[in-house]
Short mmCIF file of C-alpha atoms in Angstrom, two decimals:
data_model
loop_
_atom_site.label_atom_id
_atom_site.label_comp_id
_atom_site.label_asym_id
_atom_site.label_seq_id
_atom_site.Cartn_x
_atom_site.Cartn_y
_atom_site.Cartn_z
CA MET A 394 43.17 -5.20 46.73
CA LEU A 395 43.52 -4.49 43.02
CA LEU A 396 42.05 -7.30 40.85
CA GLU A 397 41.57 -9.39 43.98
CA GLU A 398 39.43 -12.11 42.40
CA LYS A 399 41.86 -12.69 39.55
CA ARG A 400 44.76 -12.90 41.98
CA LYS A 401 42.89 -15.43 44.09
CA GLU A 402 42.09 -17.39 40.93
CA LEU A 403 45.80 -17.63 40.13
CA VAL A 404 46.62 -18.83 43.65
CA ALA A 405 43.95 -21.53 43.30
CA ILE A 406 45.10 -22.71 39.86
CA GLY A 407 48.71 -22.93 41.09
CA LEU A 408 47.65 -25.14 43.98
CA ARG A 409 45.60 -27.28 41.61
CA ALA A 410 48.61 -27.73 39.31
CA ILE A 411 50.74 -28.84 42.26
CA ARG A 412 48.01 -31.20 43.49
CA GLU A 413 47.49 -32.75 40.05
CA GLY A 414 51.17 -33.02 39.17
CA LEU A 415 51.33 -30.45 36.37
CA THR A 416 54.09 -28.51 38.10
CA THR A 417 56.44 -28.73 41.08
CA GLY A 418 57.92 -26.21 43.49
CA THR A 419 58.20 -22.87 41.72
CA GLY A 420 58.26 -24.27 38.17
CA GLY A 421 56.25 -22.66 35.39
CA ASN A 422 54.07 -19.56 35.58
CA PHE A 423 50.41 -18.59 35.31
CA SER A 424 48.69 -15.34 34.35
CA VAL A 425 45.38 -13.72 33.49
CA CYS A 426 44.55 -10.48 31.66
CA ASP A 427 41.90 -7.94 32.62
CA ARG A 428 40.98 -6.29 29.32
CA GLU A 429 38.92 -3.53 30.91
CA SER A 430 41.83 -2.12 32.89
CA GLY A 431 44.61 -3.17 30.51
CA LEU A 432 46.34 -4.99 33.36
CA MET A 433 47.60 -8.54 33.79
CA CYS A 434 48.14 -10.59 36.93
CA ILE A 435 51.03 -13.07 37.02
CA THR A 436 52.50 -15.48 39.54
CA PRO A 437 55.65 -14.30 41.35
CA SER A 438 59.19 -15.52 40.84
CA GLY A 439 60.88 -17.83 43.33
CA ILE A 440 57.91 -18.51 45.61
CA PRO A 441 56.54 -22.09 45.82
CA TYR A 442 52.91 -22.30 44.70
CA VAL A 443 51.88 -23.70 48.08
CA ASP A 444 53.14 -20.51 49.75
CA ILE A 445 51.85 -17.83 47.35
CA ARG A 446 49.39 -15.33 48.83
CA PRO A 447 47.04 -13.20 46.68
CA GLU A 448 48.94 -10.01 47.50
CA GLN A 449 52.11 -11.61 46.08
CA ILE A 450 50.50 -12.05 42.67
CA VAL A 451 52.03 -9.24 40.61
CA VAL A 452 49.86 -6.82 38.63
CA MET A 453 51.46 -5.36 35.50
CA ASP A 454 50.50 -2.99 32.71
CA VAL A 455 50.06 -5.02 29.52
CA GLU A 456 51.15 -2.19 27.23
CA THR A 457 54.28 -1.06 29.09
CA GLY A 458 55.23 -3.98 31.33
CA LYS A 459 55.32 -1.64 34.34
CA ILE A 460 54.62 -3.21 37.74
CA VAL A 461 51.44 -1.70 39.18
CA ASP A 462 50.94 -3.74 42.36
CA GLY A 463 52.20 -6.80 44.21
CA ASP A 464 54.51 -7.69 47.09
CA ALA A 465 56.90 -9.81 45.03
CA VAL A 466 58.97 -9.97 41.86
CA PRO A 467 57.01 -11.05 38.76
CA SER A 468 57.78 -14.30 36.98
CA SER A 469 60.88 -14.12 34.81
CA GLU A 470 58.62 -15.11 31.89
CA CYS A 471 56.35 -12.05 32.25
CA ASP A 472 57.24 -10.86 28.73
CA MET A 473 56.21 -14.23 27.28
CA HIS A 474 52.78 -13.79 28.85
CA ARG A 475 52.48 -10.09 28.07
CA ILE A 476 53.22 -10.49 24.35
CA PHE A 477 50.11 -12.65 23.95
CA TYR A 478 47.87 -10.19 25.80
CA LYS A 479 49.28 -7.32 23.79
CA TYR A 480 48.82 -8.87 20.34
CA ARG A 481 46.28 -11.73 20.74
CA THR A 482 42.89 -10.45 21.92
CA ASP A 483 41.53 -14.01 21.82
CA ILE A 484 43.79 -14.95 24.75
CA ASP A 485 43.08 -13.76 28.30
CA ALA A 486 44.89 -16.51 30.24
CA VAL A 487 48.31 -18.10 29.77
CA ILE A 488 49.76 -21.17 31.48
CA HIS A 489 53.39 -22.22 31.11
CA THR A 490 54.48 -25.51 32.68
CA HIS A 491 57.44 -27.88 32.79
CA THR A 492 55.35 -31.04 32.69
CA THR A 493 57.40 -34.22 32.37
CA TYR A 494 56.37 -35.49 28.95
CA ALA A 495 55.92 -32.15 27.19
CA SER A 496 59.33 -31.05 28.46
CA THR A 497 60.87 -34.36 27.38
CA TYR A 498 59.36 -34.21 23.91
CA SER A 499 60.37 -30.55 23.50
CA CYS A 500 64.01 -31.68 23.57
CA PHE A 501 63.48 -33.30 20.16
CA ARG A 502 62.46 -29.87 18.80
CA ARG A 503 59.68 -31.24 16.61
CA PRO A 504 56.00 -30.34 16.22
CA LEU A 505 53.64 -32.54 18.23
CA PRO A 506 52.29 -35.23 15.88
CA ALA A 507 48.54 -35.84 15.82
CA ILE A 508 48.86 -39.22 17.49
CA HIS A 509 45.54 -38.67 19.30
CA TYR A 510 42.59 -36.43 18.48
CA LEU A 511 42.97 -34.66 21.84
CA ALA A 512 45.98 -32.88 20.34
CA ALA A 513 43.35 -30.66 18.69
CA PHE A 514 42.84 -28.97 22.07
CA GLY A 515 45.93 -26.99 21.10
CA GLY A 516 44.58 -26.19 17.64
CA THR A 517 45.11 -27.61 14.17
CA HIS A 518 48.78 -28.13 15.04
CA VAL A 519 51.23 -27.67 17.91
CA ASN A 520 54.63 -26.34 16.86
CA CYS A 521 57.87 -26.31 18.79
CA ALA A 522 59.29 -22.80 19.19
CA GLU A 523 62.96 -22.20 18.51
CA TYR A 524 65.15 -22.40 21.59
CA ALA A 525 66.04 -19.27 23.54
CA THR A 526 67.21 -18.67 27.10
CA TYR A 527 64.40 -18.59 29.64
CA GLY A 528 63.10 -15.21 30.72
CA THR A 529 64.24 -13.38 27.58
CA VAL A 530 62.38 -11.30 25.02
CA GLU A 531 63.79 -13.65 22.39
CA LEU A 532 61.93 -16.58 23.96
CA ALA A 533 58.74 -14.52 24.16
CA ARG A 534 58.98 -13.66 20.47
CA ASN A 535 59.80 -17.24 19.47
CA ALA A 536 56.81 -18.58 21.40
CA PHE A 537 54.47 -15.97 19.96
CA LYS A 538 55.59 -16.67 16.39
CA ALA A 539 55.30 -20.45 16.73
CA MET A 540 51.85 -20.21 18.35
CA GLU A 541 50.30 -18.07 15.61
CA GLY A 542 46.66 -19.01 15.05
CA VAL A 543 46.59 -21.79 17.66
CA ASN A 544 46.41 -22.14 21.43
CA ALA A 545 49.54 -24.00 22.45
CA VAL A 546 53.22 -24.31 21.67
CA LEU A 547 56.13 -26.42 22.84
CA LEU A 548 59.22 -24.50 23.97
CA ALA A 549 62.40 -26.26 22.86
CA ASN A 550 64.26 -27.95 25.75
CA HIS A 551 61.92 -26.20 28.15
CA GLY A 552 58.22 -27.07 28.35
CA LEU A 553 54.74 -26.15 27.19
CA LEU A 554 52.74 -22.93 26.89
CA ALA A 555 48.95 -22.75 26.49
CA GLY A 556 46.69 -19.73 26.02
CA ALA A 557 42.91 -19.38 26.08
CA LYS A 558 40.04 -17.12 27.13
CA THR A 559 40.00 -18.46 30.70
CA LEU A 560 42.43 -20.09 33.11
CA ASP A 561 40.31 -23.24 33.21
CA MET A 562 40.46 -23.53 29.42
CA ALA A 563 44.23 -23.00 29.36
CA TYR A 564 44.59 -25.57 32.13
CA ASN A 565 42.53 -28.11 30.16
CA ILE A 566 44.73 -27.57 27.11
CA THR A 567 47.81 -28.18 29.26
CA GLU A 568 46.36 -31.40 30.67
CA GLU A 569 45.34 -32.82 27.31
CA LEU A 570 48.60 -31.96 25.57
CA GLU A 571 50.65 -33.46 28.39
CA PHE A 572 48.63 -36.65 27.85
CA CYS A 573 49.37 -36.50 24.10
CA CYS A 574 53.08 -35.90 24.75
CA LYS A 575 53.09 -38.94 27.04
CA MET A 576 51.57 -40.99 24.22
CA VAL A 577 54.18 -39.73 21.76
CA CYS A 578 57.11 -40.42 24.10
CA THR A 579 55.78 -43.91 24.80
CA SER A 580 55.27 -44.55 21.09
CA MET A 581 58.80 -43.38 20.32
CA ALA A 582 60.12 -45.93 22.80
CA MET A 583 58.05 -48.64 21.10
CA GLU A 584 59.41 -47.64 17.69
CA ALA A 585 62.71 -49.20 18.73
CA SER A 586 61.03 -52.56 18.12
CA GLY A 587 60.12 -51.51 14.58
CA VAL A 588 56.48 -50.59 15.27
CA LYS A 589 55.36 -47.11 14.22
CA PRO A 590 52.17 -45.31 15.33
CA VAL A 591 49.60 -44.12 12.80
CA VAL A 592 49.24 -40.33 12.84
CA LEU A 593 45.86 -38.69 12.16
CA PRO A 594 45.72 -36.70 8.88
CA GLN A 595 45.43 -32.90 8.89
CA ASP A 596 41.82 -32.89 7.65
CA GLU A 597 40.81 -34.99 10.65
CA MET A 598 42.57 -32.58 13.02
CA ASP A 599 40.76 -29.67 11.35
CA ARG A 600 37.50 -31.55 11.94
CA MET A 601 38.40 -32.09 15.61
CA VAL A 602 39.07 -28.38 16.13
CA GLU A 603 35.58 -27.57 14.83
CA ARG A 604 33.96 -30.27 16.98
CA PHE A 605 35.71 -29.03 20.12
CA LYS A 606 34.14 -25.59 19.65
CA GLY A 607 30.82 -27.12 20.70
CA TYR A 608 32.26 -29.59 23.22
CA GLY A 609 30.18 -29.59 26.40
CA LYS A 610 27.87 -26.93 24.94
CA VAL A 611 25.87 -28.53 22.13
CA HIS A 612 24.11 -31.90 21.94
CA GLU A 613 24.81 -33.20 18.47
CA LYS A 614 22.06 -34.73 16.34
CA HIS A 615 23.05 -37.92 14.56
CA GLU A 616 21.38 -40.30 12.16
CA GLU A 617 19.60 -43.18 13.86
CA ILE A 618 21.90 -46.00 14.92
#
């Protein structure tokens, strides 16, 4: 089977998302890009993640969007995935979800404030892309524009999109930003009592982005305590 391992990887990540509450039913979509062949694998449309088989993962040509293999219809958001593989060589995996808090916060159509340093998993900032109907080229272009130079973007009245070198990395970004969106939504509810959260300054977020580059890889040396 063409790109069998990548297709199995997508089946596994979909099941993980269901198990850990990052998606439900058929919501959202997941993909990976194989740079060597110029092909991408994407989850199918209309099939619950618990029922997807590897052969139903759709293989498409990144350059043309032509379906190369797969026993199903590709996700309606295939263009939104393909645009990143076509023009962002730093991204080889894309995850789009309708997580509760990210989707809720996206309805306010605002950038995600740096209420917690974990927001830096998405980059120096996380914008909210202009609204467009799901499954359209317009939405793909809006998402791509709003995610320039970073690894995540909110989709207005829709959800969250994250891109990275690997599926695991994109999944981690999704998890951390959903946590941050939960914090923001909770804080907004508390603001009704007149209490406002303190947002981290941009220079601190820039510092966090640099620190995360070595996260889990480098043991930092500090001055003696």
